[in-house]
Short mmCIF file of C-alpha atoms in Angstrom, two decimals:
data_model
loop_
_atom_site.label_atom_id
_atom_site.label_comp_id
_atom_site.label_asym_id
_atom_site.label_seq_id
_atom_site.Cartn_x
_atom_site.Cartn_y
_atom_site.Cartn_z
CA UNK G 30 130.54 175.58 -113.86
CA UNK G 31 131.63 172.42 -115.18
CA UNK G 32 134.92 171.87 -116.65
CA UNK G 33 135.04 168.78 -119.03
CA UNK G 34 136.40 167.58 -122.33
CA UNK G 35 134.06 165.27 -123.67
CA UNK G 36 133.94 162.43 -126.36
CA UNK G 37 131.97 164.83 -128.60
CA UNK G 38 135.61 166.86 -129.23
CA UNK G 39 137.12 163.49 -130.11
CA UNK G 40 134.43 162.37 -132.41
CA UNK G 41 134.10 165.23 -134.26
CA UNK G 42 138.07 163.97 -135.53
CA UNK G 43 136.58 160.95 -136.75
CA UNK G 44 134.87 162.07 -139.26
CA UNK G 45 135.45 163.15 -143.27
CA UNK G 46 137.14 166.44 -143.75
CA UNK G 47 134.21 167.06 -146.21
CA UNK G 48 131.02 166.54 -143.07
CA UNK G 49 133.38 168.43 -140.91
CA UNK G 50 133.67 171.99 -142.84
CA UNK G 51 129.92 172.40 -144.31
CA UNK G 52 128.50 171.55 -141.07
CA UNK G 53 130.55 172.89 -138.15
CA UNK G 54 133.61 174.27 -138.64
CA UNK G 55 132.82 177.17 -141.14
CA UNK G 56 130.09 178.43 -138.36
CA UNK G 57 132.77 177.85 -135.55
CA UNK G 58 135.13 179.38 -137.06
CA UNK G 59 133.25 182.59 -136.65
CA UNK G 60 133.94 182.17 -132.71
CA UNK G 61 136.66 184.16 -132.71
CA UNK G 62 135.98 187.36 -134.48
CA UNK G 63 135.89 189.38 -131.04
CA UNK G 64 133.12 191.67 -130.51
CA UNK G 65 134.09 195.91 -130.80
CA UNK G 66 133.30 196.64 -126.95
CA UNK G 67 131.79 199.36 -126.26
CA UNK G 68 133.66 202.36 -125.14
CA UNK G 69 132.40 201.55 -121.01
CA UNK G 70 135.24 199.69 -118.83
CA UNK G 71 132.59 197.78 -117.63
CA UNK G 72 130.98 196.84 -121.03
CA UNK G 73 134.51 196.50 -122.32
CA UNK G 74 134.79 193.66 -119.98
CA UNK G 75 131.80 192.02 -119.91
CA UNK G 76 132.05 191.67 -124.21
CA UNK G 77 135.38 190.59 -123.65
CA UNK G 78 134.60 187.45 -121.51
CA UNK G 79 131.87 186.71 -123.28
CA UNK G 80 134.05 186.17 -126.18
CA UNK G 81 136.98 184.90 -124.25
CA UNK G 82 134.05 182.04 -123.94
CA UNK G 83 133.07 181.89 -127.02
CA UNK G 84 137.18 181.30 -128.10
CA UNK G 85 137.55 178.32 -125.65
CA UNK G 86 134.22 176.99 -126.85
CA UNK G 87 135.97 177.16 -130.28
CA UNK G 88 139.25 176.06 -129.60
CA UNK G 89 137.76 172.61 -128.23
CA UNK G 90 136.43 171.42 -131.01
CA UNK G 91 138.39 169.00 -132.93
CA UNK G 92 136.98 170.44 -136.41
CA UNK G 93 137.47 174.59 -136.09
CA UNK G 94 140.97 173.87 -135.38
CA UNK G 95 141.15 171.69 -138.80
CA UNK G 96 139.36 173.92 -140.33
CA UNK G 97 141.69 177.21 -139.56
CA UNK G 98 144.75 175.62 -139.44
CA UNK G 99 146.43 177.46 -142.53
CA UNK G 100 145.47 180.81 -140.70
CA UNK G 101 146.45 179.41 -137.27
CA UNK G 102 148.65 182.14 -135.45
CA UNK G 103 146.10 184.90 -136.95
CA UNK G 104 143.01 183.18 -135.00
CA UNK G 105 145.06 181.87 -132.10
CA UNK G 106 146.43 185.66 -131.65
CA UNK G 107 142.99 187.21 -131.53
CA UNK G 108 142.36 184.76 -128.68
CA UNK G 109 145.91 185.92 -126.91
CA UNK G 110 145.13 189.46 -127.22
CA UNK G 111 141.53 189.17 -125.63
CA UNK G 112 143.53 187.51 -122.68
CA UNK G 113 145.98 190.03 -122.11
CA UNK G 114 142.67 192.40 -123.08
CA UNK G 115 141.24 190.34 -119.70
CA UNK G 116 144.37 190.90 -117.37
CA UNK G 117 144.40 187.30 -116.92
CA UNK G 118 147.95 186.54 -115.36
CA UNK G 119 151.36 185.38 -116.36
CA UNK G 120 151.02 181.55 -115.92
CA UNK G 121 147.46 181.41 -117.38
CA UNK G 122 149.32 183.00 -120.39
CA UNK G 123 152.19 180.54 -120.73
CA UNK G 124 149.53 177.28 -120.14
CA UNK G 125 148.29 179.08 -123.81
CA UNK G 126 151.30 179.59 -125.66
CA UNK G 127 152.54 175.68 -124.26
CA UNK G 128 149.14 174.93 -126.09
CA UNK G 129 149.57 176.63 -128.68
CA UNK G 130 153.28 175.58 -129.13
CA UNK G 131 151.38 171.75 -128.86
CA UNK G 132 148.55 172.38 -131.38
CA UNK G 133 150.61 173.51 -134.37
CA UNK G 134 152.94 170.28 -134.27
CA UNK G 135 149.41 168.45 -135.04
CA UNK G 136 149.08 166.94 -138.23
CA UNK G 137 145.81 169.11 -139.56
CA UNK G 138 145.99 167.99 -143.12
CA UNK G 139 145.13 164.76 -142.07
CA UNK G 140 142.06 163.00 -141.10
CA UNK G 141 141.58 161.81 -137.49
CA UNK G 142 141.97 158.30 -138.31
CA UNK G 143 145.71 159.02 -139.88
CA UNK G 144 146.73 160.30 -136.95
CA UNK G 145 149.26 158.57 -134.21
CA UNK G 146 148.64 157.61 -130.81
CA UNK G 147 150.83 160.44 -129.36
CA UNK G 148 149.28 162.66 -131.85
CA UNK G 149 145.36 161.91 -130.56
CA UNK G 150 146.92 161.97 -127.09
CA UNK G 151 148.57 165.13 -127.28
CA UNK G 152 144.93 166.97 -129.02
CA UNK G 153 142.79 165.37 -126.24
CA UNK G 154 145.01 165.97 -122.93
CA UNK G 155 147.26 168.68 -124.10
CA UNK G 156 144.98 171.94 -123.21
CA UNK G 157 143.55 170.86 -120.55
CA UNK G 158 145.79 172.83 -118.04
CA UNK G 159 145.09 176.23 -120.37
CA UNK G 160 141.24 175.51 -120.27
CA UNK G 161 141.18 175.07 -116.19
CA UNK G 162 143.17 178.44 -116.27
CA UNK G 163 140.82 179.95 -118.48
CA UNK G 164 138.16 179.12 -116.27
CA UNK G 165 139.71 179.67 -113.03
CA UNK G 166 140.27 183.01 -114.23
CA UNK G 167 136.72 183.56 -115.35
CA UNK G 168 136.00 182.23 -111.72
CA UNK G 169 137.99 185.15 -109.81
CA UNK G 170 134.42 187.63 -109.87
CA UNK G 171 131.26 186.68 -110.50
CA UNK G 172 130.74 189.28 -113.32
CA UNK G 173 133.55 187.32 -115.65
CA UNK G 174 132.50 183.94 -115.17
CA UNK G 175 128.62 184.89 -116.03
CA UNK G 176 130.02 186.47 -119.14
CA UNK G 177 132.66 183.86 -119.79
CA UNK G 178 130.09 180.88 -119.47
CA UNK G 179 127.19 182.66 -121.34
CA UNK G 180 130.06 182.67 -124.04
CA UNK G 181 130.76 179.19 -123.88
CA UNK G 182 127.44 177.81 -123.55
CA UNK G 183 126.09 179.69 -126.23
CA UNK G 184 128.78 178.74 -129.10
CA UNK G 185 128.20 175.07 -127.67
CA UNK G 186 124.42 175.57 -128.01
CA UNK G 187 123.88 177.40 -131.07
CA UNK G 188 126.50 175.30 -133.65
CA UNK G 189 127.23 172.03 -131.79
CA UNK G 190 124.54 171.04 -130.63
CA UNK G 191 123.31 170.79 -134.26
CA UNK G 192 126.01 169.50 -135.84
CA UNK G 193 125.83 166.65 -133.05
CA UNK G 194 121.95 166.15 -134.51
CA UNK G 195 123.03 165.86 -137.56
CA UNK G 196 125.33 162.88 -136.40
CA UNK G 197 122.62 160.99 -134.35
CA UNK G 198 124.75 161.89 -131.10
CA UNK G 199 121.38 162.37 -129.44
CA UNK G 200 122.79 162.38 -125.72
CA UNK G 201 126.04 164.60 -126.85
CA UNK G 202 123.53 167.56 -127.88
CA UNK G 203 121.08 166.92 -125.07
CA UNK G 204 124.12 167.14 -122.48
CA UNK G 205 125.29 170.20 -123.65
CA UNK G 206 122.27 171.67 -123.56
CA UNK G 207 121.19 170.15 -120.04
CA UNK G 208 125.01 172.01 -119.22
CA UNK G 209 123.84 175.24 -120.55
CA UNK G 210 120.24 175.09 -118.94
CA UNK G 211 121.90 174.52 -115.97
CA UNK G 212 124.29 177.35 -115.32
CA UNK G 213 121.60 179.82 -116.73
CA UNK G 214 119.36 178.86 -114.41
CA UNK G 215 122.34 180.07 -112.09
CA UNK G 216 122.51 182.78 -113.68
CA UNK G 217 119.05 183.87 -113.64
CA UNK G 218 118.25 182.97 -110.22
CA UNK G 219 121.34 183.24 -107.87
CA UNK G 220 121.52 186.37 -105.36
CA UNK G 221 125.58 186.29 -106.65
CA UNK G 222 124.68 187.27 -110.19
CA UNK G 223 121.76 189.23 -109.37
CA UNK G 224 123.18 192.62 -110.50
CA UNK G 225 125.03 191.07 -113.83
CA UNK G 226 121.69 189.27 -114.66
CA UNK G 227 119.45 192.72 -114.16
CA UNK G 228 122.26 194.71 -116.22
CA UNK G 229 121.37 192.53 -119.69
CA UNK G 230 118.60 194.26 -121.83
CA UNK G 231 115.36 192.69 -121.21
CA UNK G 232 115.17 191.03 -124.34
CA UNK G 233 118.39 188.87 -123.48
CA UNK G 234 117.35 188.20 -120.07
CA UNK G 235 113.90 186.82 -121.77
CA UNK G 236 116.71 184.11 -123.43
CA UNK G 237 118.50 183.14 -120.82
CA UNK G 238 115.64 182.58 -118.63
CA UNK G 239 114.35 180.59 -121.93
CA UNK G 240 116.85 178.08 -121.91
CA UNK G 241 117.09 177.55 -117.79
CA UNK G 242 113.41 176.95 -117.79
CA UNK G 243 114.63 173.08 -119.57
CA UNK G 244 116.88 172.61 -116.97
CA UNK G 245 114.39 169.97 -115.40
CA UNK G 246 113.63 168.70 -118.93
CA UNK G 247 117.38 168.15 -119.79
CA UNK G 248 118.20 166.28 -116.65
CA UNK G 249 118.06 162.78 -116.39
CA UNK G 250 115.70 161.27 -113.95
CA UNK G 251 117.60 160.32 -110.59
CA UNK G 252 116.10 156.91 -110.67
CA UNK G 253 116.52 155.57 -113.65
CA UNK G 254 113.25 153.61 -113.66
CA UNK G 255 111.05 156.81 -113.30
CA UNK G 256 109.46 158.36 -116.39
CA UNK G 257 111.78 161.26 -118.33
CA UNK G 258 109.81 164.19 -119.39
CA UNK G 259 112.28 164.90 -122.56
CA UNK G 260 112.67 167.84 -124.23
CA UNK G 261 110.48 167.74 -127.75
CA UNK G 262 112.47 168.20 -131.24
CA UNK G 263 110.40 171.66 -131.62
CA UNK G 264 111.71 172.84 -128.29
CA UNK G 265 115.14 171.43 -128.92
CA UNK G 266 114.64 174.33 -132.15
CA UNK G 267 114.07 176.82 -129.85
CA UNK G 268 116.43 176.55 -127.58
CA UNK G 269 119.13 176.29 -130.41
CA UNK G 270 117.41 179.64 -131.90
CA UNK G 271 117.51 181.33 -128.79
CA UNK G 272 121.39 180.58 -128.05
CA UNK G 273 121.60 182.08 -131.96
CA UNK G 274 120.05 185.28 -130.82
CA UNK G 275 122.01 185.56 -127.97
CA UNK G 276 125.19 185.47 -130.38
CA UNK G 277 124.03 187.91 -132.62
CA UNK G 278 122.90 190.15 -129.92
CA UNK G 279 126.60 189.65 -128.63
CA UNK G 280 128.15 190.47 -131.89
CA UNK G 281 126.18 193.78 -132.35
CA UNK G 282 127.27 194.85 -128.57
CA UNK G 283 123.32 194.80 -127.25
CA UNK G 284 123.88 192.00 -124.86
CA UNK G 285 123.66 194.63 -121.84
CA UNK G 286 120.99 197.28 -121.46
CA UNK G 287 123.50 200.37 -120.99
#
């Protein structure tokens, strides 16, 4: 699982407040509604890392933070309450509320380009130490980081990727869906997650095998100089429309098949 903080987050600052909320940050914003578990301990768990995932997924980009920063400590709460919801411990806790203490001393009601040196410096280093404890949590049983990852890669998958389309950042969206591809082909077809793979509903299963079968087709060539078999626009739709069912499946608790 790959932990990174790429240019894409910065970028997404660069642009007009106006680009930023009608094409990414009203959908993103939806990241952190968490999902009613069901009334299973195991279920309970599994929902709640999968939108643990989906909340760090969130929280990276540049734009949902602009975009909910009058309602700030009501979204960053929900996100503190599935941790504590997760068990996750004491110091993974206080790298969030350092965060958190960081973010809201940003200057939101400004544009990227207003913003001082310290100020970018703080946004693009300052959670990084919260979002390697978030995933080194994730990391302590298989079961949480399949759930926390399929989180993750899905809110990347389904709204970035085609807001970075829609900003020509042709290699941004195909690396984050070469990312995705990757770790559910992982998922899918490691022995370690064989019993959290088999316990989704068929249907799911059906998408996350979907989007590991581009996993060859997102990679780049090792040699450079040998052909690329890339990934058509009309699969690019389908693989966006499958991480979009897999949300909504999420959201209506039918991820798992008990």
């Amino acid at each position: 699982m790959k932990e990174y903080l790429s240019r894409n987050y910065l970028l997404i600052g660069l642009l007009s407040t106006a680009s930023v909320v009608n094409l990414a940050a009203v959908p993103l914003a939806r990241a952190v509604e968490i999902t009613t578990a069901s009334p299973d301990a195991t279920n309970t768990a599994a929902y709640n890392w999968y939108n643990l995932g989906e909340c760090v997924g969130a929280a990276l980009e540049f734009s949902f933070n602009q975009r909910v920063s009058q309602q700030i400590d009501d979204q960053y709460k929900r996100i503190y309450d599935a941790m504590v919801k997760a068990d996750v411990s004491e110091a993974t806790l206080a790298a969030f509320k350092d965060w958190y203490t960081v973010l809201k001393s940003l200057p939101w009601d400004k544009e990227w380009q207003q913003w001082s040196k310290e100020q970018k410096d703080a946004w693009v280093n300052g959670g990084s130490p919260w979002y390697k404890a978030m995933s080194a949590e994730a990391g302590k049983k298989p079961e949480s980081l399949f759930f926390y990852w399929l989180g993750r890669h899905t809110i990347k998958v389904s709204y970035a990727v085609p807001y970075y389309q829609s900003q020509g950042w042709t290699q941004d969206a195909t690396d984050a869906m070469a990312s995705a591809a990757d770790d559910f082909l992982s998922f899918s077809t490691d022995d370690v997650y064989k019993a959290t793979f088999s316990a989704l509903s068929p249907d799911i299963q059906k998408l996350v095998a979907f989007i590991a079968s581009f996993d060859r087709k997102l990679k780049l060539p090792a040699n450079p100089l040998d052909p690329s078999d890339q990934v058509t626009g009309d699969e690019i739709a389908k693989i966006i429309e499958a991480a979009k069912q897999l949300r909504a499946a999420a959201q209506g608790n039918k991820l798992l098949s008990i």
